[in-house]
Coordinates of C-alpha atoms in Angstrom, one line a residue:
M186 CA 146.2 -9.8 157.5
E187 CA 144.0 -7.4 158.9
M188 CA 141.1 -8.8 161.0
Q189 CA 137.5 -8.9 159.9
L190 CA 135.4 -7.1 162.2
D191 CA 132.7 -9.2 163.6
L192 CA 129.3 -8.5 163.2
N193 CA 128.7 -7.0 166.5
E194 CA 132.2 -5.0 166.2
Q195 CA 130.5 -3.6 163.2
Q196 CA 127.0 -2.4 164.3
R197 CA 129.3 -0.6 167.4
I198 CA 130.7 1.0 165.1
R199 CA 127.8 2.3 163.4
L200 CA 125.9 2.9 166.2
D201 CA 129.1 5.8 167.5
K202 CA 128.8 6.6 163.7
L203 CA 125.4 7.9 164.8
Q204 CA 126.2 9.2 168.1
A205 CA 128.8 11.4 166.0
L206 CA 126.0 13.1 163.8
Q207 CA 123.3 13.3 166.4
A208 CA 126.3 15.4 168.7
A209 CA 127.3 17.6 165.4
K210 CA 123.5 17.8 165.6
Q211 CA 123.2 16.5 162.0
D212 CA 121.2 13.9 162.8
P213 CA 120.2 11.9 159.6
F214 CA 117.1 10.7 161.3
A215 CA 115.7 14.2 160.9
H216 CA 115.4 14.1 157.7
T217 CA 111.3 14.5 156.3
T218 CA 111.7 14.8 152.5
Y219 CA 113.6 14.9 149.8
K220 CA 113.5 16.3 146.3
V221 CA 113.6 12.8 144.6
T222 CA 113.0 13.6 140.3
T223 CA 113.7 10.8 138.5
R224 CA 115.1 6.8 139.4
S225 CA 117.8 4.9 138.0
Q226 CA 116.3 2.6 135.6
T227 CA 113.9 6.1 133.7
I228 CA 118.2 7.3 133.4
H229 CA 119.2 4.1 132.0
D230 CA 116.2 3.8 129.3
N231 CA 116.5 8.0 128.5
F232 CA 120.1 8.9 128.3
G233 CA 120.3 9.6 124.8
A234 CA 117.9 12.9 126.3
M235 CA 118.7 13.1 129.5
E236 CA 122.7 13.2 129.3
N237 CA 124.3 16.5 131.4
Q238 CA 120.4 16.9 132.9
A239 CA 120.7 17.1 136.3
V240 CA 118.3 15.2 138.7
G241 CA 117.9 14.1 142.3
I242 CA 118.0 10.4 143.4
A243 CA 117.9 8.7 146.5
G244 CA 118.1 5.2 147.5
R245 CA 120.7 2.4 149.7
L246 CA 124.3 2.7 148.9
M247 CA 125.0 -0.8 147.7
T248 CA 128.6 -1.1 147.0
K249 CA 131.4 1.7 147.7
R250 CA 134.8 2.1 146.0
V251 CA 136.8 5.0 147.6
M252 CA 139.9 5.8 145.8
G253 CA 141.8 9.3 147.2
K254 CA 139.9 12.2 146.0
A255 CA 137.8 10.1 144.3
S256 CA 135.2 7.3 144.8
F257 CA 132.3 5.2 143.2
I258 CA 129.1 3.9 144.6
D259 CA 126.5 2.3 143.2
V260 CA 122.4 3.3 145.0
Q261 CA 119.9 1.3 144.8
D262 CA 115.9 2.5 144.3
Q263 CA 113.0 0.8 143.8
A264 CA 113.3 0.9 140.1
G265 CA 116.9 -0.9 140.3
R266 CA 120.8 0.2 140.5
I267 CA 122.7 3.7 139.1
Q268 CA 126.6 4.0 139.5
V269 CA 127.1 7.5 141.0
Y270 CA 130.7 9.5 140.5
V271 CA 132.0 11.3 143.7
K272 CA 134.9 13.5 144.0
R273 CA 136.3 15.8 146.2
E274 CA 136.8 19.2 143.8
E275 CA 133.3 19.1 142.9
I276 CA 131.1 17.9 147.0
G277 CA 134.2 19.9 148.7
E278 CA 136.2 18.5 150.7
E279 CA 134.0 19.0 153.9
A280 CA 131.3 16.9 152.1
Y281 CA 133.8 14.7 151.0
D282 CA 135.2 13.5 154.3
A283 CA 131.9 13.1 155.9
F284 CA 131.2 10.4 152.4
K285 CA 134.0 8.5 153.0
Q286 CA 132.4 7.6 156.7
Y287 CA 129.4 6.0 155.0
D288 CA 128.4 1.9 155.1
I289 CA 126.8 0.0 153.0
G290 CA 123.5 0.1 153.9
D291 CA 123.0 3.9 154.6
I292 CA 119.7 5.6 152.5
V293 CA 121.4 8.4 150.5
G294 CA 120.4 11.3 148.4
V295 CA 122.1 12.9 145.3
E296 CA 121.8 15.7 143.1
G297 CA 123.9 15.8 139.8
I298 CA 124.4 15.4 136.2
V299 CA 124.2 12.4 134.2
F300 CA 126.9 11.3 131.8
R301 CA 128.7 8.5 130.4
T302 CA 131.9 7.5 132.2
N303 CA 135.2 6.5 129.9
K304 CA 134.4 2.5 130.0
G305 CA 130.8 4.1 128.9
E306 CA 128.7 3.6 132.0
V307 CA 125.8 5.3 132.9
S308 CA 126.1 7.4 135.7
V309 CA 125.4 10.6 137.8
K310 CA 128.5 13.3 138.6
A311 CA 127.5 14.2 142.1
D312 CA 127.1 17.8 142.7
G313 CA 125.8 16.9 146.5
I314 CA 125.2 13.8 148.5
T315 CA 123.6 13.7 152.0
L316 CA 122.9 11.2 154.5
L317 CA 118.7 10.3 155.2
V318 CA 119.5 7.6 157.2
K319 CA 122.4 5.5 158.5
S320 CA 121.7 2.0 158.9
L321 CA 123.0 0.5 162.1
H322 CA 123.3 -3.3 160.4
V323 CA 125.6 -4.7 158.2
L324 CA 123.4 -5.7 154.8
P325 CA 123.8 -9.9 154.5
E326 CA 126.1 -10.8 151.3
K327 CA 124.0 -11.5 148.3
Y328 CA 126.0 -15.2 147.3
H329 CA 126.5 -16.1 151.1
G330 CA 124.5 -14.0 153.4
L331 CA 121.1 -14.8 153.1
Q332 CA 120.9 -18.3 151.3
D333 CA 118.6 -19.6 153.8
K334 CA 114.9 -19.7 152.4
E335 CA 113.4 -19.7 155.7
A336 CA 115.4 -16.1 157.0
R337 CA 114.3 -14.6 153.2
Y338 CA 110.7 -15.3 154.2
R339 CA 111.1 -13.9 157.6
Q340 CA 112.8 -10.8 157.0
R341 CA 111.5 -10.4 153.4
Y342 CA 112.7 -6.5 153.5
L343 CA 116.7 -8.0 153.4
D344 CA 115.2 -10.3 150.8
L345 CA 114.3 -7.7 148.0
I346 CA 117.0 -6.0 149.2
V347 CA 119.6 -8.1 148.6
N348 CA 118.4 -10.5 145.5
P349 CA 116.9 -7.6 143.1
E350 CA 115.3 -10.9 141.5
V351 CA 112.6 -11.3 144.1
R352 CA 112.0 -7.7 143.8
D353 CA 111.3 -8.3 139.9
V354 CA 108.2 -11.4 141.0
F355 CA 106.8 -9.0 142.8
V356 CA 106.7 -6.0 140.5
K357 CA 105.6 -8.7 137.9
R358 CA 103.0 -10.2 140.7
T359 CA 101.6 -7.1 140.5
A360 CA 101.4 -6.7 136.7
I361 CA 99.2 -9.9 136.7
V362 CA 97.0 -8.6 138.9
R363 CA 96.1 -5.4 137.3
A364 CA 96.1 -7.6 133.6
I365 CA 93.5 -9.6 135.4
R366 CA 91.0 -7.0 136.4
S367 CA 91.8 -5.0 133.1
F368 CA 90.5 -8.1 131.7
L369 CA 87.4 -8.2 133.8
D370 CA 86.6 -4.8 133.5
A371 CA 86.7 -4.9 129.7
R372 CA 84.2 -7.9 129.8
G373 CA 81.6 -5.9 131.6
Y374 CA 82.4 -7.8 135.3
L375 CA 81.7 -5.3 138.7
E376 CA 84.3 -5.9 141.0
V377 CA 82.7 -5.7 144.7
D378 CA 83.6 -6.5 148.0
T379 CA 81.9 -9.6 150.4
P380 CA 82.7 -10.1 153.8
V381 CA 86.1 -11.7 155.7
L382 CA 84.2 -12.8 158.8
Q383 CA 80.9 -15.1 158.4
T384 CA 78.8 -17.3 160.2
I385 CA 79.3 -19.9 158.2
P386 CA 82.3 -21.0 156.5
G387 CA 80.5 -21.9 152.9
G388 CA 81.9 -21.7 148.9
G389 CA 84.7 -24.6 149.8
S390 CA 86.1 -28.0 150.9
A391 CA 88.3 -26.6 153.5
R392 CA 89.2 -26.4 157.4
P393 CA 87.9 -23.0 158.8
F394 CA 89.9 -20.0 161.1
L395 CA 87.2 -19.7 164.4
T396 CA 87.0 -16.3 166.0
H397 CA 85.0 -14.4 168.3
H398 CA 83.1 -11.4 168.0
N399 CA 83.1 -9.6 171.4
T400 CA 79.9 -7.2 170.9
L401 CA 77.7 -9.9 170.0
D402 CA 79.1 -12.9 171.5
M403 CA 79.4 -15.3 168.6
E404 CA 81.9 -17.2 167.1
M405 CA 82.8 -15.9 163.2
Y406 CA 84.9 -17.9 160.5
M407 CA 88.0 -16.1 158.5
R408 CA 86.1 -16.9 155.4
I409 CA 87.1 -20.6 153.4
A410 CA 85.6 -18.8 149.5
L411 CA 83.9 -16.0 148.1
E412 CA 81.8 -18.2 146.5
L413 CA 78.3 -18.0 148.5
P414 CA 78.4 -14.0 148.8
L415 CA 78.6 -13.4 145.1
K416 CA 76.4 -15.7 143.4
R417 CA 74.3 -13.9 146.3
L418 CA 74.8 -11.0 143.8
I419 CA 73.9 -12.6 140.7
V420 CA 70.2 -13.4 142.3
G421 CA 70.3 -9.9 143.2
G422 CA 70.5 -8.4 139.3
F423 CA 74.4 -8.6 139.3
D424 CA 74.5 -10.5 135.5
R425 CA 78.5 -10.5 135.8
V426 CA 80.5 -10.1 138.9
Y427 CA 84.4 -11.1 140.1
E428 CA 86.3 -10.9 143.7
M429 CA 90.1 -10.5 144.1
G430 CA 90.7 -10.9 147.4
R431 CA 92.0 -13.2 150.7
N432 CA 91.0 -16.3 151.7
F433 CA 92.3 -18.1 154.9
R434 CA 92.1 -21.5 155.2
N435 CA 93.0 -24.0 158.6
E436 CA 95.6 -26.7 156.4
G437 CA 99.1 -27.5 155.9
I438 CA 101.2 -25.3 154.9
S439 CA 103.7 -26.5 151.8
L440 CA 105.0 -25.7 148.2
K441 CA 101.2 -25.0 147.0
H442 CA 99.5 -23.7 149.6
N443 CA 99.4 -21.2 153.2
P444 CA 96.9 -20.3 155.1
E445 CA 96.4 -17.3 153.7
F446 CA 95.9 -16.5 150.1
T447 CA 94.4 -14.5 147.2
M448 CA 91.3 -15.8 145.4
L449 CA 90.2 -14.6 142.8
E450 CA 85.8 -15.3 142.3
L451 CA 84.3 -14.8 138.8
Y452 CA 80.3 -15.9 138.0
E453 CA 78.4 -14.6 134.9
A454 CA 75.0 -15.7 134.6
Y455 CA 73.7 -17.1 131.3
T456 CA 76.8 -19.3 130.4
D457 CA 77.3 -22.9 131.7
Y458 CA 81.3 -24.0 132.5
H459 CA 81.5 -24.5 128.8
G460 CA 81.9 -20.5 128.7
M461 CA 84.3 -20.7 131.8
M462 CA 86.5 -22.6 129.8
A463 CA 86.8 -20.6 126.9
L464 CA 86.9 -17.2 129.5
T465 CA 89.8 -19.3 131.7
E466 CA 91.5 -19.5 128.3
D467 CA 91.3 -16.6 127.0
M468 CA 92.9 -14.9 130.2
F469 CA 95.9 -16.7 131.2
R470 CA 96.4 -16.4 127.2
E471 CA 96.0 -12.3 127.7
V472 CA 97.4 -12.3 130.7
A473 CA 100.6 -13.4 130.5
Q474 CA 100.5 -12.1 126.4
N475 CA 100.3 -8.3 128.1
V476 CA 102.8 -9.0 131.0
L477 CA 105.7 -11.0 129.7
G478 CA 105.4 -10.3 125.8
T479 CA 104.5 -14.2 125.3
A480 CA 101.8 -17.2 125.7
V481 CA 105.1 -19.4 125.6
I482 CA 106.3 -19.7 129.1
T483 CA 108.9 -21.3 130.5
Y484 CA 107.7 -23.5 133.9
E485 CA 110.3 -25.5 136.2
G486 CA 112.0 -26.7 132.8
H487 CA 108.9 -27.1 130.9
E488 CA 107.7 -25.2 127.8
I489 CA 104.0 -24.3 128.4
D490 CA 101.9 -23.1 125.2
L491 CA 99.5 -21.1 126.6
S492 CA 98.7 -19.9 122.8
K493 CA 97.1 -23.0 121.8
P494 CA 93.6 -24.5 122.6
F495 CA 93.5 -26.3 126.0
A496 CA 93.1 -30.2 126.1
R497 CA 90.0 -31.5 127.9
I498 CA 89.6 -34.5 129.4
T499 CA 87.2 -36.1 132.1
M500 CA 88.4 -37.3 135.2
A501 CA 87.3 -41.1 135.0
E502 CA 88.5 -41.4 131.2
A503 CA 91.6 -39.9 132.8
V504 CA 91.7 -42.4 135.7
K505 CA 91.5 -44.9 133.1
Q506 CA 94.0 -43.7 131.0
Y507 CA 96.6 -43.2 133.6
A508 CA 95.4 -46.2 136.2
G509 CA 93.8 -48.3 134.4
V510 CA 90.8 -48.1 136.0
D511 CA 87.5 -47.6 134.6
F512 CA 84.9 -46.3 136.4
H513 CA 82.5 -46.4 134.1
S514 CA 81.7 -49.8 134.7
I515 CA 81.8 -49.8 138.9
H516 CA 78.3 -49.6 140.0
S517 CA 78.7 -50.7 143.9
L518 CA 81.0 -48.4 147.3
E519 CA 82.4 -52.6 147.4
E520 CA 84.1 -52.6 144.0
A521 CA 85.8 -49.5 144.0
R522 CA 87.0 -50.4 147.2
A523 CA 88.5 -53.1 146.2
A524 CA 89.8 -51.6 143.1
A525 CA 92.0 -49.3 145.6
K526 CA 92.8 -51.8 147.2
E527 CA 94.3 -53.3 144.4
K528 CA 96.1 -50.3 143.0
G529 CA 97.0 -49.2 146.6
V530 CA 94.8 -46.5 147.0
E531 CA 94.4 -45.0 150.3
V532 CA 90.0 -44.5 151.3
Q533 CA 89.1 -43.2 154.7
P534 CA 85.9 -44.6 155.9
H535 CA 83.5 -41.9 154.6
F536 CA 84.8 -42.0 150.8
S537 CA 82.1 -43.2 148.6
K538 CA 82.8 -44.1 145.3
G539 CA 82.9 -40.5 143.6
H540 CA 85.5 -39.6 146.4
I541 CA 88.1 -42.4 145.8
L542 CA 87.8 -42.1 141.9
E543 CA 88.7 -38.4 142.8
A544 CA 91.3 -40.0 145.3
F545 CA 92.5 -42.0 142.0
F546 CA 93.0 -38.9 139.9
D547 CA 95.2 -37.4 142.5
K548 CA 97.3 -41.2 142.8
F549 CA 98.1 -41.6 139.5
V550 CA 96.9 -38.6 136.9
E551 CA 97.6 -35.2 138.4
K552 CA 101.2 -34.6 138.2
N553 CA 101.1 -36.9 134.7
I554 CA 99.2 -32.9 133.5
I555 CA 102.2 -30.9 131.7
Q556 CA 100.1 -29.5 129.4
P557 CA 97.3 -27.0 130.0
T558 CA 94.6 -29.7 130.5
F559 CA 90.4 -29.3 131.9
I560 CA 89.9 -32.1 134.0
M561 CA 85.9 -32.0 133.5
D562 CA 83.2 -34.1 134.6
H563 CA 83.5 -34.3 138.8
P564 CA 81.7 -37.1 140.5
L565 CA 78.4 -35.6 142.2
E566 CA 79.5 -36.3 146.1
I567 CA 82.8 -34.3 146.0
S568 CA 81.1 -31.5 144.0
P569 CA 77.9 -30.3 146.3
L570 CA 77.6 -26.9 144.6
T571 CA 77.7 -27.3 141.0
K572 CA 74.9 -28.9 138.4
K573 CA 74.6 -32.3 137.6
K574 CA 75.1 -33.8 134.0
P575 CA 71.7 -33.9 132.5
N576 CA 72.7 -37.8 130.7
N577 CA 74.6 -39.4 133.4
P578 CA 74.0 -37.5 137.2
D579 CA 76.5 -39.0 138.7
Y580 CA 78.5 -36.7 137.5
T581 CA 79.0 -32.7 137.6
E582 CA 79.7 -29.5 135.0
R583 CA 82.8 -29.1 136.6
F584 CA 86.4 -28.4 135.8
E585 CA 89.9 -28.1 136.6
L586 CA 92.4 -26.6 135.2
F587 CA 96.0 -28.7 135.6
I588 CA 99.4 -27.9 134.5
V589 CA 102.7 -29.0 135.4
G590 CA 101.0 -31.4 137.6
R591 CA 99.4 -28.6 139.9
E592 CA 95.5 -27.3 139.7
F593 CA 95.1 -23.7 139.3
C594 CA 91.4 -23.2 138.4
N595 CA 87.8 -24.5 139.8
A596 CA 84.8 -23.8 137.9
Y597 CA 81.8 -25.3 137.0
S598 CA 78.3 -25.1 135.8
E599 CA 76.3 -23.0 139.2
L600 CA 73.8 -25.7 141.1
N601 CA 70.3 -23.4 141.0
D602 CA 67.7 -25.6 141.7
P603 CA 67.1 -25.1 145.2
I604 CA 65.6 -28.5 146.4
D605 CA 68.4 -30.4 144.8
Q606 CA 70.7 -27.9 146.7
R607 CA 69.5 -28.2 150.7
A608 CA 69.8 -31.8 149.7
R609 CA 73.7 -31.8 148.5
F610 CA 74.1 -29.7 151.6
M611 CA 71.7 -32.4 154.6
Y612 CA 74.7 -34.9 152.3
Q613 CA 77.6 -33.1 153.5
E614 CA 76.3 -32.4 156.6
A615 CA 76.7 -36.8 156.9
Q616 CA 79.4 -36.1 155.7
R617 CA 80.9 -34.0 158.4
Q618 CA 79.4 -36.6 161.3
A619 CA 80.9 -39.3 159.5
G620 CA 84.2 -37.2 159.8
D621 CA 84.9 -35.2 156.9
D622 CA 85.6 -31.7 158.8
E623 CA 85.6 -29.9 155.7
A624 CA 82.5 -30.8 154.0
N625 CA 79.9 -27.8 153.7
M626 CA 77.7 -26.5 156.0
M627 CA 73.8 -26.0 156.0
D628 CA 74.0 -22.4 154.8
E629 CA 69.8 -21.7 155.1
D630 CA 70.1 -17.9 154.1
F631 CA 71.9 -18.9 150.4
L632 CA 69.0 -21.5 150.5
T633 CA 66.3 -18.7 151.1
A634 CA 68.5 -16.8 148.2
I635 CA 68.6 -19.3 144.9
E636 CA 64.5 -19.8 145.7
Y637 CA 63.7 -16.5 145.0
G638 CA 65.4 -17.9 142.0
M639 CA 69.3 -17.5 140.6
P640 CA 69.5 -17.9 136.7
P641 CA 71.5 -20.1 134.6
T642 CA 75.2 -19.4 135.9
G643 CA 79.3 -20.3 135.6
G644 CA 81.3 -19.7 138.5
F645 CA 85.1 -19.9 138.9
G646 CA 87.9 -19.5 140.9
M647 CA 91.7 -19.2 140.4
G648 CA 94.2 -19.4 143.4
V649 CA 96.0 -16.0 142.2
D650 CA 99.5 -17.0 143.7
R651 CA 99.4 -20.4 141.7
F652 CA 98.7 -18.1 138.8
V653 CA 102.1 -15.8 139.6
M654 CA 103.9 -19.2 140.3
L655 CA 103.2 -20.1 136.6
L656 CA 104.0 -16.6 134.6
T657 CA 106.9 -15.7 137.0
D658 CA 108.7 -19.6 137.4
S659 CA 108.5 -20.1 141.3
H660 CA 109.0 -22.5 142.7
S661 CA 106.9 -22.6 145.8
I662 CA 104.2 -20.1 146.7
R663 CA 105.8 -18.7 149.2
D664 CA 108.2 -17.2 146.8
V665 CA 105.1 -15.3 145.2
I666 CA 103.8 -14.3 148.9
L667 CA 105.8 -11.0 150.2
F668 CA 105.2 -12.2 153.8
P669 CA 104.0 -15.9 154.1
T670 CA 102.7 -18.1 157.6
M671 CA 105.4 -18.7 159.2
R672 CA 106.4 -20.1 162.6
P673 CA 107.2 -17.8 165.0
E674 CA 111.2 -17.6 165.7
K675 CA 112.1 -19.3 169.8

């Protein structure tokens, strides 16, 4: 039995081949251009029109079957793969001998004629083949060499090469982002850019990344949300604005969280959280239909029907339904703490009654919501930028959308009363002093802005990565981020 070469030996052989080519003044790294006239999928999709047509393709050599005077290879480009028939009589004996030295993973250019083999496979019959780049590493096998998730995330380039379904996810991600923009642009929203570096990390409840600006000699924060700059633009007279950009939160990494993530936030004057619910339903439904061709999707074995009206229930009603505790009958912090103790809900020292209601929701409700459901009317204490409900000021005009036990967006009727907003910020500052390092900071400039007058406004925020997870049936957020945050290898 022929002994299998170990990896280092195979790499040495490849390096020897490169050095031999360079010595013969055939350095594959010297190529600067190659005329590509079409892609693999275009040939497959349009074979009837392209049969017998001359084409130029380029890509990575993925399989190679040498059979004496003729060979078959598969060339992979961004669009997919296509078979190439390489015959010694067609390309010449010298070129064929050189071709036989090519390795899996090399990048090649092929000139040839589109045809169909006797077995019916759409292919290209090579008139010429050129080694464009020599690969010095052996590609991992699809089913055996790159199964470790950590390795796949660290070396995403290899993941994309050997796992076509991964490439498909990111092609779909681009289509989803494009469809979101198209949806909002068609409704008169203006796309804007706001600063990533901020002096106050406002607009969300999260732990920020801190950095230092040398010239100004001051501490700055990577933004945790897009909210407050966008609402300043509403004050300035832009009635509909949105931004899709990166946020940064110095928090844990999980199936649903990455420290660097893509957020969509939008604000519309003269509407409220009911208007945002209608927009949310329309956007989820339309984007799914445009990208996937259907609004009925499957996520982790669950069939999710985005075409039907989304369910609506208040947070207090949901907790009563799933935990059996009626917070409308709880009137003091002591009663809320007693209910939490009885039900085994963990309570932090700084928790108010509203925080405890949220803790009940997290423990008993969230995991049970499968079909699209708007959880409405959050407690005042956990909604510092939201309007109170006129008939029940302990609660706010806010909703979150949950699907398959996960939160996908957060929206509200924006608080535009500067006096109330200052009081909310002061409460948040007290929460920070009590140990809540995710509480909002006082933002005097934002208060000044809304003192000039901000119209009634509906606002919406969505994690784009989670939306992509939903529409691509991806289990982890790291499956939809090309280069997720990883601890460096030692």
